[in-house]
Amino acid sequence: MSTRTLVKNLAALPDGPVTVSGWVETVRDQKKVQFVILRDESGAVQLVNPATREVDPSLTEPAEVAEASARLATTETISALAHGSFITVTGELKHDERVKLGGLEVKIASLEVVTAANPETPIAADSSLDKRMDWRFLDLRHPKQALIFRIQTTFLHALRGVWVEKGLIEIQTPKLMASASESRAELFEVEYFEGKAYLAQSPQFFKQMAQAAGFGGVFEVGPAFRADPSFTSRHATEFTSVDTEISWIDSHEDVMALHEELIVAGFQAVVDKHGAEIAELFGIELTVPTRPFPRIPLAEAKQIVADRGYVIPRTDDDMDPEGERQISAYVKEAFGHDFVFLTDYAASIRPFYHMRHEGDPSLTNSYDLIYNGVEISTGAQREHRIDVLVEQARDKGMDPEELEFYLDFFRYGVPPHGGFGMGLARVLMLMLNEHSIRETTYLFRGPTRLQP
């Protein structure tokens, strides 16, 4: 490893020699002085070079001629630098409050072009989203785009802190499956030696297996796949799912309590570490949500939406995207909150493994978490009684024999349990007021995008 200093650490150093490395953001090539803005993964710094346009012919001392020639070469190198070239510079750090960029600069002593960039950059600030996605590695050099993934790192680290503190076990479930984990409607089928396999839509079955294994509580952050031909701003064919499953719960209320604790911890960490940068680059003041989050049964929420003048046009019992926006607007007005749990969904629109209400099998112990008008998660208490589970599968028109490997989990004892799955990119999109999960996904995958 080189002995370079990260830009973010320069301010704490005294004046003196330093080495910095990064890519060229801008070059101002003036007659007597040159300025280069160098950016690395931590920030940007101004480099300055007193320009030498020719070697003074009156110089006779070999050392003086060599020094002037080296300065001329550096000047010519800087003049030829293209945006995006990666360079290493050694020079003298100087603190100067007149310098607008961080109050310091580095006077160049030597400059090495590590890799030269093509002079014509394929994307610009006004390029379309699709064009930027074509050149994602260049798009991610922008401080705003890079900050998204620093925020993601902080957010997930905070969630992992809660999970670990509570004694949950991290698992990595397989993404190749012999059968569907949700529904066959959105299933990717792949060749698997002499047979077929399917890309996992969710780690659901394997999270539940961990409860039967006596793990007590598990979490996973990993990929999930949906063969959904949607082109909306919130759908992807491959996405990162944040999943938790816990044992010995009394109802879905226990799952919601953990869910909101995780959200609050994540937001607190992001605000503490990145709040100022978010305000500067995204123009928003991110706040930490208060607990408890509002909870509204779905039937009541639909009535509230209807009273606001919007009748949900769906023929099933679910809420639609406009309905989610309407109920979020109501919650913001009534409670001043950006989150709301919609609870007690109809069994007709929930998976067979969701536990149904005692005394009212038409409803389930389940919820959706809505954030700023968009669903980010579904959670529920699971049905753990094998006879009930088999019957509910039959009610959904499923053949229990095709679910044998899953049903076996429940034949040898399993505690009451529940959990949730949450789309990471959606959370970040809404947190940062972005318009598409393409912005908050490192490399987006959709119906028409498999590259880069």
C-alpha positions as a Markdown table, in Angstrom:
| # | Residue | x | y | z |
|---|---|---|---|---|
| 1 | Met | 0.0 | 0.0 | 0.0 |
| 2 | Ser | 1.2 | 3.5 | -0.7 |
| 3 | Thr | 1.7 | 6.1 | 2.0 |
| 4 | Arg | -0.9 | 8.5 | 0.7 |
| 5 | Thr | -3.0 | 10.6 | 3.0 |
| 6 | Leu | -6.7 | 10.7 | 2.5 |
| 7 | Val | -8.1 | 14.2 | 1.8 |
| 8 | Lys | -10.3 | 14.1 | 4.8 |
| 9 | Asn | -7.2 | 13.7 | 7.1 |
| 10 | Leu | -5.3 | 16.7 | 5.6 |
| 11 | Ala | -6.9 | 19.3 | 7.9 |
| 12 | Ala | -5.5 | 17.7 | 11.0 |
| 13 | Leu | -1.9 | 17.7 | 9.7 |
| 14 | Pro | 0.6 | 20.5 | 10.1 |
| 15 | Asp | 2.1 | 22.3 | 7.1 |
| 16 | Gly | 4.7 | 20.0 | 5.4 |
| 17 | Pro | 5.2 | 17.2 | 2.9 |
| 18 | Val | 2.3 | 15.0 | 2.0 |
| 19 | Thr | 1.3 | 12.5 | -0.7 |
| 20 | Val | -2.3 | 12.4 | -2.0 |
| 21 | Ser | -3.8 | 10.3 | -4.7 |
| 22 | Gly | -7.2 | 10.4 | -6.5 |
| 23 | Trp | -8.8 | 11.5 | -9.7 |
| 24 | Val | -8.8 | 14.9 | -11.5 |
| 25 | Glu | -12.1 | 16.7 | -11.1 |
| 26 | Thr | -11.1 | 20.1 | -12.7 |
| 27 | Val | -8.0 | 21.8 | -14.1 |
| 28 | Arg | -7.6 | 25.6 | -14.3 |
| 29 | Asp | -4.6 | 26.2 | -16.5 |
| 30 | Gln | -3.6 | 29.8 | -16.2 |
| 31 | Lys | -0.5 | 31.4 | -17.6 |
| 32 | Lys | 1.5 | 31.7 | -14.4 |
| 33 | Val | -0.2 | 29.2 | -12.1 |
| 34 | Gln | -2.2 | 26.0 | -12.5 |
| 35 | Phe | -4.9 | 24.7 | -10.1 |
| 36 | Val | -6.0 | 21.1 | -10.0 |
| 37 | Ile | -8.9 | 19.9 | -7.9 |
| 38 | Leu | -8.1 | 16.3 | -6.9 |
| 39 | Arg | -10.8 | 14.1 | -5.4 |
| 40 | Asp | -10.5 | 10.8 | -3.6 |
| 41 | Glu | -13.0 | 8.7 | -1.8 |
| 42 | Ser | -13.0 | 11.0 | 1.2 |
| 43 | Gly | -13.2 | 14.5 | -0.3 |
| 44 | Ala | -11.5 | 17.1 | -2.6 |
| 45 | Val | -8.4 | 19.2 | -2.2 |
| 46 | Gln | -6.8 | 22.0 | -4.3 |
| 47 | Leu | -3.4 | 21.4 | -5.8 |
| 48 | Val | -1.4 | 24.4 | -7.0 |
| 49 | Asn | 1.6 | 24.5 | -9.4 |
| 50 | Pro | 3.6 | 27.7 | -10.3 |
| 51 | Ala | 3.6 | 27.2 | -14.0 |
| 52 | Thr | 6.9 | 27.1 | -16.0 |
| 53 | Arg | 6.3 | 27.6 | -19.7 |
| 54 | Glu | 9.9 | 27.4 | -20.8 |
| 55 | Val | 13.4 | 26.8 | -19.4 |
| 56 | Asp | 15.3 | 30.0 | -18.9 |
| 57 | Pro | 18.2 | 29.9 | -21.4 |
| 58 | Ser | 20.3 | 31.9 | -19.0 |
| 59 | Leu | 20.5 | 29.1 | -16.5 |
| 60 | Thr | 23.9 | 27.4 | -16.6 |
| 61 | Glu | 24.0 | 25.3 | -13.4 |
| 62 | Pro | 23.0 | 21.7 | -14.1 |
| 63 | Ala | 21.0 | 21.5 | -11.0 |
| 64 | Glu | 19.0 | 24.7 | -11.9 |
| 65 | Val | 18.4 | 23.4 | -15.4 |
| 66 | Ala | 17.2 | 20.1 | -14.2 |
| 67 | Glu | 14.9 | 21.7 | -11.7 |
| 68 | Ala | 13.5 | 24.0 | -14.3 |
| 69 | Ser | 13.1 | 21.2 | -16.8 |
| 70 | Ala | 11.2 | 19.1 | -14.2 |
| 71 | Arg | 8.9 | 22.1 | -13.5 |
| 72 | Leu | 8.3 | 22.5 | -17.2 |
| 73 | Ala | 7.4 | 18.8 | -17.5 |
| 74 | Thr | 5.0 | 19.0 | -14.6 |
| 75 | Thr | 3.4 | 22.1 | -16.2 |
| 76 | Glu | 2.9 | 20.4 | -19.5 |
| 77 | Thr | 1.6 | 17.3 | -17.8 |
| 78 | Ile | -1.0 | 19.3 | -15.9 |
| 79 | Ser | -2.0 | 21.1 | -19.1 |
| 80 | Ala | -2.7 | 17.8 | -20.8 |
| 81 | Leu | -4.6 | 16.3 | -17.8 |
| 82 | Ala | -8.1 | 15.0 | -18.7 |
| 83 | His | -11.0 | 15.0 | -16.3 |
| 84 | Gly | -11.1 | 11.6 | -14.4 |
| 85 | Ser | -7.4 | 10.8 | -14.8 |
| 86 | Phe | -6.0 | 9.2 | -11.7 |
| 87 | Ile | -2.9 | 10.8 | -10.3 |
| 88 | Thr | -0.5 | 10.7 | -7.3 |
| 89 | Val | 1.0 | 14.0 | -6.1 |
| 90 | Thr | 3.7 | 14.7 | -3.5 |
| 91 | Gly | 4.0 | 18.3 | -2.3 |
| 92 | Glu | 3.8 | 20.8 | 0.5 |
| 93 | Leu | 0.6 | 21.1 | 2.5 |
| 94 | Lys | -0.2 | 24.6 | 3.4 |
| 95 | His | -3.1 | 25.8 | 5.5 |
| 96 | Asp | -4.6 | 29.0 | 4.1 |
| 97 | Glu | -8.0 | 30.2 | 5.0 |
| 98 | Arg | -8.2 | 32.2 | 1.7 |
| 99 | Val | -8.6 | 28.9 | -0.1 |
| 100 | Lys | -12.3 | 28.3 | -0.5 |
| 101 | Leu | -12.0 | 24.5 | -0.7 |
| 102 | Gly | -11.3 | 23.4 | 2.9 |
| 103 | Gly | -8.9 | 26.2 | 3.7 |
| 104 | Leu | -5.8 | 24.3 | 2.5 |
| 105 | Glu | -3.9 | 23.4 | -0.6 |
| 106 | Val | -1.0 | 21.3 | -1.7 |
| 107 | Lys | 1.9 | 22.9 | -3.7 |
| 108 | Ile | 2.9 | 20.3 | -6.2 |
| 109 | Ala | 6.5 | 19.0 | -6.1 |
| 110 | Ser | 6.0 | 15.9 | -8.2 |
| 111 | Leu | 3.0 | 14.5 | -10.1 |
| 112 | Glu | 2.6 | 11.0 | -11.5 |
| 113 | Val | -0.2 | 10.2 | -13.9 |
| 114 | Val | -1.2 | 6.7 | -12.8 |
| 115 | Thr | -3.9 | 6.2 | -15.5 |
| 116 | Ala | -4.9 | 8.8 | -18.1 |
| 117 | Ala | -8.6 | 9.2 | -18.9 |
| 118 | Asn | -10.1 | 9.7 | -22.3 |
| 119 | Pro | -10.6 | 13.4 | -22.8 |
| 120 | Glu | -14.2 | 13.1 | -23.9 |
| 121 | Thr | -16.4 | 12.1 | -20.9 |
| 122 | Pro | -19.5 | 10.1 | -21.9 |
| 123 | Ile | -21.9 | 11.6 | -19.3 |
| 124 | Ala | -22.5 | 15.1 | -17.9 |
| 125 | Ala | -24.5 | 16.6 | -15.1 |
| 126 | Asp | -27.6 | 16.8 | -17.3 |
| 127 | Ser | -27.4 | 13.3 | -18.7 |
| 128 | Ser | -30.5 | 11.1 | -18.4 |
| 129 | Leu | -30.8 | 8.5 | -15.7 |
| 130 | Asp | -30.5 | 5.7 | -18.2 |
| 131 | Lys | -27.4 | 7.2 | -19.7 |
| 132 | Arg | -25.8 | 7.6 | -16.3 |
| 133 | Met | -26.7 | 4.0 | -15.5 |
| 134 | Asp | -24.8 | 3.0 | -18.7 |
| 135 | Trp | -21.7 | 4.6 | -17.2 |
| 136 | Arg | -22.4 | 3.9 | -13.6 |
| 137 | Phe | -18.8 | 3.8 | -12.5 |
| 138 | Leu | -18.4 | 7.4 | -13.6 |
| 139 | Asp | -21.7 | 8.5 | -12.2 |
| 140 | Leu | -20.6 | 7.1 | -8.8 |
| 141 | Arg | -17.6 | 9.4 | -8.7 |
| 142 | His | -20.0 | 12.3 | -8.0 |
| 143 | Pro | -20.0 | 13.1 | -4.2 |
| 144 | Lys | -23.8 | 13.0 | -4.0 |
| 145 | Gln | -23.9 | 9.5 | -5.6 |
| 146 | Ala | -21.0 | 8.2 | -3.5 |
| 147 | Leu | -22.6 | 9.5 | -0.3 |
| 148 | Ile | -25.6 | 7.3 | -0.9 |
| 149 | Phe | -23.5 | 4.2 | -0.3 |
| 150 | Arg | -21.7 | 5.6 | 2.7 |
| 151 | Ile | -25.2 | 6.2 | 4.1 |
| 152 | Gln | -26.2 | 2.7 | 3.2 |
| 153 | Thr | -23.1 | 1.4 | 5.1 |
| 154 | Thr | -23.9 | 3.4 | 8.2 |
| 155 | Phe | -27.5 | 2.4 | 8.1 |
| 156 | Leu | -26.8 | -1.3 | 7.8 |
| 157 | His | -24.1 | -1.2 | 10.4 |
| 158 | Ala | -26.5 | 0.4 | 12.9 |
| 159 | Leu | -29.1 | -2.3 | 12.2 |
| 160 | Arg | -26.5 | -5.0 | 12.6 |
| 161 | Gly | -25.6 | -3.5 | 15.9 |
| 162 | Val | -29.2 | -3.9 | 17.2 |
| 163 | Trp | -29.4 | -7.5 | 15.9 |
| 164 | Val | -26.1 | -8.5 | 17.4 |
| 165 | Glu | -26.8 | -6.8 | 20.7 |
| 166 | Lys | -30.1 | -8.8 | 20.9 |
| 167 | Gly | -28.3 | -12.0 | 20.2 |
| 168 | Leu | -29.7 | -12.7 | 16.7 |
| 169 | Ile | -27.7 | -14.9 | 14.4 |
| 170 | Glu | -26.7 | -13.7 | 10.9 |
| 171 | Ile | -27.4 | -16.3 | 8.2 |
| 172 | Gln | -26.8 | -16.5 | 4.5 |
| 173 | Thr | -29.6 | -18.4 | 2.8 |
| 174 | Pro | -29.3 | -20.1 | -0.7 |
| 175 | Lys | -30.5 | -18.2 | -3.7 |
| 176 | Leu | -31.0 | -21.4 | -5.8 |
| 177 | Met | -34.2 | -23.1 | -4.8 |
| 178 | Ala | -36.1 | -26.2 | -5.9 |
| 179 | Ser | -39.5 | -24.5 | -5.7 |
| 180 | Ala | -41.0 | -21.1 | -5.3 |
| 181 | Ser | -40.7 | -19.2 | -1.9 |
| 182 | Glu | -43.5 | -16.8 | -2.6 |
| 183 | Ser | -45.5 | -17.3 | -5.8 |
| 184 | Arg | -44.7 | -18.8 | -9.2 |
| 185 | Ala | -46.0 | -15.6 | -10.9 |
| 186 | Glu | -42.7 | -13.7 | -10.4 |
| 187 | Leu | -40.2 | -16.6 | -10.5 |
| 188 | Phe | -36.9 | -16.8 | -12.5 |
| 189 | Glu | -36.3 | -20.3 | -13.7 |
| 190 | Val | -32.7 | -21.4 | -14.5 |
| 191 | Glu | -31.2 | -24.6 | -15.8 |
| 192 | Tyr | -29.7 | -26.7 | -13.1 |
| 193 | Phe | -27.7 | -29.7 | -14.4 |
| 194 | Glu | -30.4 | -32.2 | -15.5 |
| 195 | Gly | -33.2 | -30.3 | -13.9 |
| 196 | Lys | -34.5 | -26.8 | -13.1 |
| 197 | Ala | -33.9 | -24.4 | -10.2 |
| 198 | Tyr | -35.4 | -21.1 | -9.3 |
| 199 | Leu | -33.9 | -17.9 | -8.0 |
| 200 | Ala | -35.0 | -17.1 | -4.5 |
| 201 | Gln | -37.8 | -14.5 | -4.3 |
| 202 | Ser | -37.2 | -14.3 | -0.5 |
| 203 | Pro | -35.3 | -16.1 | 2.2 |
| 204 | Gln | -38.7 | -16.7 | 3.9 |
| 205 | Phe | -38.7 | -20.5 | 4.2 |
| 206 | Phe | -35.1 | -20.6 | 5.3 |
| 207 | Lys | -35.6 | -17.9 | 7.9 |
| 208 | Gln | -38.4 | -20.0 | 9.3 |
| 209 | Met | -36.3 | -23.1 | 9.2 |
| 210 | Ala | -33.9 | -21.3 | 11.6 |
| 211 | Gln | -36.7 | -21.0 | 14.1 |
| 212 | Ala | -37.3 | -24.8 | 14.0 |
| 213 | Ala | -33.6 | -25.2 | 14.4 |
| 214 | Gly | -33.8 | -23.3 | 17.7 |
| 215 | Phe | -31.8 | -20.3 | 16.6 |
| 216 | Gly | -34.3 | -18.0 | 18.3 |
| 217 | Gly | -33.7 | -15.1 | 16.0 |
| 218 | Val | -31.9 | -14.5 | 12.7 |
| 219 | Phe | -31.2 | -11.8 | 10.2 |
| 220 | Glu | -29.9 | -11.5 | 6.7 |
| 221 | Val | -29.0 | -8.8 | 4.2 |
| 222 | Gly | -28.9 | -10.4 | 0.8 |
| 223 | Pro | -30.2 | -10.5 | -2.8 |
| 224 | Ala | -33.7 | -11.5 | -3.8 |
| 225 | Phe | -35.1 | -11.9 | -7.3 |
| 226 | Arg | -38.5 | -11.1 | -8.8 |
| 227 | Ala | -39.4 | -11.8 | -12.4 |
| 228 | Asp | -41.6 | -8.7 | -12.4 |
| 229 | Pro | -41.8 | -6.8 | -15.7 |
| 230 | Ser | -42.6 | -3.6 | -13.9 |
| 231 | Phe | -40.9 | -0.3 | -15.0 |
| 232 | Thr | -41.8 | 1.7 | -12.0 |
| 233 | Ser | -39.4 | 3.8 | -9.9 |
| 234 | Arg | -39.6 | 1.3 | -7.0 |
| 235 | His | -39.3 | -2.1 | -8.7 |
| 236 | Ala | -36.3 | -4.1 | -9.6 |
| 237 | Thr | -35.7 | -7.7 | -10.8 |
| 238 | Glu | -32.8 | -8.1 | -8.3 |
| 239 | Phe | -32.8 | -6.2 | -5.0 |
| 240 | Thr | -31.2 | -6.3 | -1.6 |
| 241 | Ser | -33.6 | -7.6 | 1.0 |
| 242 | Val | -33.2 | -6.8 | 4.7 |
| 243 | Asp | -34.8 | -9.8 | 6.6 |
| 244 | Thr | -35.4 | -10.7 | 10.2 |
| 245 | Glu | -37.2 | -13.6 | 11.9 |
| 246 | Ile | -37.6 | -14.0 | 15.6 |
| 247 | Ser | -39.1 | -16.7 | 17.9 |
| 248 | Trp | -41.4 | -16.7 | 20.9 |
| 249 | Ile | -43.6 | -13.8 | 19.8 |
| 250 | Asp | -47.2 | -13.2 | 21.0 |
| 251 | Ser | -48.3 | -11.4 | 17.8 |
| 252 | His | -47.2 | -9.3 | 14.9 |
| 253 | Glu | -46.9 | -6.4 | 17.4 |
| 254 | Asp | -43.7 | -7.9 | 18.6 |
| 255 | Val | -42.3 | -7.9 | 15.1 |
| 256 | Met | -43.4 | -4.3 | 14.6 |
| 257 | Ala | -41.7 | -3.2 | 17.8 |
| 258 | Leu | -38.4 | -4.7 | 16.6 |
| 259 | His | -38.9 | -3.3 | 13.2 |
| 260 | Glu | -39.3 | 0.3 | 14.4 |
| 261 | Glu | -36.4 | -0.1 | 16.8 |
| 262 | Leu | -34.2 | -1.0 | 13.9 |
| 263 | Ile | -35.4 | 1.8 | 11.7 |
| 264 | Val | -34.8 | 4.4 | 14.5 |
| 265 | Ala | -31.3 | 3.1 | 15.2 |
| 266 | Gly | -30.5 | 3.2 | 11.5 |
| 267 | Phe | -31.8 | 6.8 | 11.0 |
| 268 | Gln | -30.1 | 8.0 | 14.2 |
| 269 | Ala | -26.7 | 6.7 | 13.0 |
| 270 | Val | -27.2 | 8.3 | 9.5 |
| 271 | Val | -28.2 | 11.6 | 11.0 |
| 272 | Asp | -25.3 | 11.6 | 13.4 |
| 273 | Lys | -22.7 | 10.8 | 10.8 |
| 274 | His | -24.0 | 12.2 | 7.6 |
| 275 | Gly | -26.7 | 14.8 | 8.5 |
| 276 | Ala | -24.6 | 17.8 | 7.4 |
| 277 | Glu | -23.6 | 16.2 | 4.1 |
| 278 | Ile | -27.2 | 15.2 | 3.4 |
| 279 | Ala | -28.3 | 18.8 | 3.9 |
| 280 | Glu | -25.5 | 20.1 | 1.7 |
| 281 | Leu | -25.8 | 17.6 | -1.2 |
| 282 | Phe | -29.5 | 16.5 | -1.1 |
| 283 | Gly | -31.0 | 19.7 | 0.3 |
| 284 | Ile | -33.0 | 17.9 | 3.1 |
| 285 | Glu | -32.8 | 17.9 | 6.8 |
| 286 | Leu | -33.1 | 14.3 | 7.8 |
| 287 | Thr | -34.8 | 13.6 | 11.1 |
| 288 | Val | -35.0 | 10.6 | 13.3 |
| 289 | Pro | -38.6 | 9.1 | 13.5 |
| 290 | Thr | -40.1 | 8.9 | 17.0 |
| 291 | Arg | -41.4 | 5.7 | 18.5 |
| 292 | Pro | -44.0 | 4.2 | 18.5 |
| 293 | Phe | -44.9 | 4.5 | 14.8 |
| 294 | Pro | -48.6 | 5.0 | 14.1 |
| 295 | Arg | -50.5 | 1.8 | 13.6 |
| 296 | Ile | -53.8 | 1.7 | 11.5 |
| 297 | Pro | -55.8 | -1.4 | 10.6 |
| 298 | Leu | -56.1 | -1.7 | 6.8 |
| 299 | Ala | -59.9 | -1.5 | 6.8 |
| 300 | Glu | -59.7 | 1.7 | 8.8 |
| 301 | Ala | -57.0 | 3.1 | 6.6 |
| 302 | Lys | -59.1 | 2.5 | 3.5 |
| 303 | Gln | -62.0 | 4.3 | 5.1 |
| 304 | Ile | -59.8 | 7.3 | 5.9 |
| 305 | Val | -58.6 | 7.4 | 2.4 |
| 306 | Ala | -62.2 | 7.2 | 1.1 |
| 307 | Asp | -63.1 | 10.1 | 3.4 |
| 308 | Arg | -60.3 | 12.1 | 1.8 |
| 309 | Gly | -62.0 | 11.6 | -1.5 |
| 310 | Tyr | -60.1 | 8.7 | -3.0 |
| 311 | Val | -61.8 | 5.4 | -3.6 |
| 312 | Ile | -59.4 | 2.6 | -4.2 |
| 313 | Pro | -60.3 | 1.0 | -7.6 |
| 314 | Arg | -58.8 | -2.4 | -6.9 |
| 315 | Thr | -61.1 | -5.4 | -7.0 |
| 316 | Asp | -59.1 | -7.3 | -4.3 |
| 317 | Asp | -58.8 | -6.2 | -0.6 |
| 318 | Asp | -55.4 | -4.6 | -1.0 |
| 319 | Met | -54.3 | -0.9 | -0.9 |
| 320 | Asp | -53.0 | 0.6 | -4.1 |
| 321 | Pro | -50.0 | 3.1 | -4.4 |
| 322 | Glu | -52.2 | 6.1 | -4.4 |
| 323 | Gly | -54.0 | 4.9 | -1.4 |
| 324 | Glu | -50.6 | 4.5 | 0.3 |
| 325 | Arg | -49.7 | 8.1 | -0.6 |
| 326 | Gln | -53.1 | 9.2 | 0.8 |
| 327 | Ile | -52.8 | 7.4 | 4.1 |
| 328 | Ser | -49.2 | 8.7 | 4.5 |
| 329 | Ala | -50.5 | 12.3 | 3.9 |
| 330 | Tyr | -53.1 | 11.7 | 6.6 |
| 331 | Val | -50.6 | 10.3 | 9.1 |
| 332 | Lys | -48.3 | 13.3 | 8.4 |
| 333 | Glu | -51.1 | 15.7 | 9.1 |
| 334 | Ala | -52.5 | 13.8 | 12.1 |
| 335 | Phe | -49.4 | 12.5 | 13.8 |
| 336 | Gly | -46.5 | 14.4 | 12.2 |
| 337 | His | -44.9 | 11.1 | 11.3 |
| 338 | Asp | -43.3 | 9.8 | 8.1 |
| 339 | Phe | -44.0 | 6.1 | 8.9 |
| 340 | Val | -47.1 | 4.1 | 9.4 |
| 341 | Phe | -47.8 | 0.4 | 10.0 |
| 342 | Leu | -50.9 | -0.7 | 8.1 |
| 343 | Thr | -52.0 | -3.8 | 10.0 |
| 344 | Asp | -54.5 | -6.7 | 9.8 |
| 345 | Tyr | -54.5 | -7.4 | 6.1 |
| 346 | Ala | -57.1 | -9.7 | 4.6 |
| 347 | Ala | -56.1 | -13.4 | 4.3 |
| 348 | Ser | -57.2 | -13.3 | 0.6 |
| 349 | Ile | -54.1 | -11.2 | -0.3 |
| 350 | Arg | -51.6 | -12.6 | 2.1 |
| 351 | Pro | -49.4 | -15.8 | 1.7 |
| 352 | Phe | -50.6 | -19.1 | 3.2 |
| 353 | Tyr | -48.0 | -19.0 | 5.9 |
| 354 | His | -49.3 | -15.8 | 7.6 |
| 355 | Met | -51.2 | -16.5 | 10.8 |
| 356 | Arg | -54.8 | -15.6 | 10.8 |
| 357 | His | -56.7 | -13.8 | 13.5 |
| 358 | Glu | -58.1 | -16.0 | 16.2 |
| 359 | Gly | -61.8 | -15.8 | 15.8 |
| 360 | Asp | -61.7 | -14.1 | 12.4 |
| 361 | Pro | -59.8 | -16.1 | 9.8 |
| 362 | Ser | -60.5 | -13.5 | 7.1 |
| 363 | Leu | -57.8 | -11.3 | 8.6 |
| 364 | Thr | -54.1 | -12.0 | 9.2 |
| 365 | Asn | -51.6 | -11.0 | 11.9 |
| 366 | Ser | -49.6 | -9.0 | 9.4 |
| 367 | Tyr | -48.6 | -5.5 | 8.3 |
| 368 | Asp | -47.0 | -3.3 | 5.7 |
| 369 | Leu | -44.7 | -0.5 | 6.7 |
| 370 | Ile | -45.3 | 2.6 | 4.6 |
| 371 | Tyr | -42.7 | 5.3 | 4.5 |
| 372 | Asn | -43.4 | 8.7 | 2.8 |
| 373 | Gly | -46.2 | 7.1 | 0.8 |
| 374 | Val | -44.4 | 4.0 | -0.4 |
| 375 | Glu | -44.5 | 0.4 | 1.0 |
| 376 | Ile | -41.0 | -0.6 | 2.1 |
| 377 | Ser | -41.7 | -3.8 | 4.0 |
| 378 | Thr | -44.1 | -6.6 | 4.8 |
| 379 | Gly | -44.1 | -8.4 | 8.1 |
| 380 | Ala | -46.3 | -10.9 | 9.9 |
| 381 | Gln | -46.6 | -13.5 | 12.6 |
| 382 | Arg | -46.2 | -16.9 | 10.9 |
| 383 | Glu | -48.5 | -19.9 | 11.3 |
| 384 | His | -46.5 | -22.5 | 13.2 |
| 385 | Arg | -49.2 | -25.2 | 13.6 |
| 386 | Ile | -48.7 | -27.8 | 10.9 |
| 387 | Asp | -52.3 | -28.8 | 10.6 |
| 388 | Val | -53.4 | -25.2 | 10.2 |
| 389 | Leu | -50.6 | -24.5 | 7.8 |
| 390 | Val | -51.5 | -27.4 | 5.5 |
| 391 | Glu | -55.1 | -26.3 | 5.5 |
| 392 | Gln | -54.2 | -22.7 | 4.7 |
| 393 | Ala | -52.0 | -23.9 | 1.8 |
| 394 | Arg | -55.0 | -25.9 | 0.4 |
| 395 | Asp | -57.2 | -22.8 | 0.8 |
| 396 | Lys | -54.8 | -21.0 | -1.5 |
| 397 | Gly | -55.0 | -23.7 | -4.1 |
| 398 | Met | -51.6 | -25.1 | -3.3 |
| 399 | Asp | -50.6 | -28.7 | -3.2 |
| 400 | Pro | -49.1 | -29.6 | 0.2 |
| 401 | Glu | -47.0 | -32.3 | -1.4 |
| 402 | Glu | -45.1 | -29.6 | -3.4 |
| 403 | Leu | -44.3 | -27.9 | 0.0 |
| 404 | Glu | -43.1 | -31.0 | 1.8 |
| 405 | Phe | -39.6 | -29.7 | 2.5 |
| 406 | Tyr | -41.0 | -26.6 | 4.0 |
| 407 | Leu | -43.8 | -28.3 | 5.9 |
| 408 | Asp | -41.2 | -30.7 | 7.4 |
| 409 | Phe | -39.9 | -27.7 | 9.4 |
| 410 | Phe | -43.1 | -27.8 | 11.4 |
| 411 | Arg | -43.4 | -31.5 | 12.0 |
| 412 | Tyr | -40.8 | -31.7 | 14.8 |
| 413 | Gly | -41.7 | -28.6 | 16.8 |
| 414 | Val | -41.3 | -24.9 | 16.2 |
| 415 | Pro | -42.0 | -21.9 | 18.5 |
| 416 | Pro | -44.4 | -19.1 | 17.6 |
| 417 | His | -42.4 | -16.7 | 15.4 |
| 418 | Gly | -42.6 | -13.9 | 12.9 |
| 419 | Gly | -40.5 | -11.5 | 10.9 |
| 420 | Phe | -40.3 | -9.1 | 8.0 |
| 421 | Gly | -38.5 | -8.4 | 4.8 |
| 422 | Met | -37.6 | -4.9 | 3.7 |
| 423 | Gly | -36.3 | -3.4 | 0.5 |
| 424 | Leu | -33.1 | -1.6 | 1.2 |
| 425 | Ala | -33.0 | 0.6 | -1.9 |
| 426 | Arg | -36.6 | 1.8 | -1.3 |
| 427 | Val | -35.7 | 2.9 | 2.2 |
| 428 | Leu | -32.7 | 4.9 | 0.9 |
| 429 | Met | -34.7 | 6.3 | -2.0 |
| 430 | Leu | -37.3 | 7.7 | 0.3 |
| 431 | Met | -34.8 | 8.7 | 3.0 |
| 432 | Leu | -33.0 | 10.9 | 0.5 |
| 433 | Asn | -36.0 | 12.0 | -1.5 |
| 434 | Glu | -34.7 | 10.4 | -4.6 |
| 435 | His | -37.1 | 9.6 | -7.5 |
| 436 | Ser | -36.0 | 6.1 | -8.3 |
| 437 | Ile | -34.3 | 3.1 | -6.7 |
| 438 | Arg | -31.9 | 3.2 | -9.6 |
| 439 | Glu | -30.2 | 6.0 | -7.8 |
| 440 | Thr | -29.9 | 4.1 | -4.6 |
| 441 | Thr | -28.9 | 0.7 | -6.1 |
| 442 | Tyr | -25.2 | 0.1 | -6.7 |
| 443 | Leu | -25.9 | -1.6 | -10.0 |
| 444 | Phe | -29.6 | -1.7 | -11.0 |
| 445 | Arg | -31.2 | -4.8 | -12.6 |
| 446 | Gly | -34.6 | -4.4 | -14.3 |
| 447 | Pro | -36.4 | -6.0 | -17.3 |
| 448 | Thr | -34.2 | -4.3 | -19.8 |
| 449 | Arg | -31.0 | -3.8 | -17.9 |
| 450 | Leu | -28.3 | -6.5 | -17.3 |
| 451 | Gln | -25.3 | -4.3 | -17.7 |
| 452 | Pro | -23.0 | -2.9 | -16.5 |
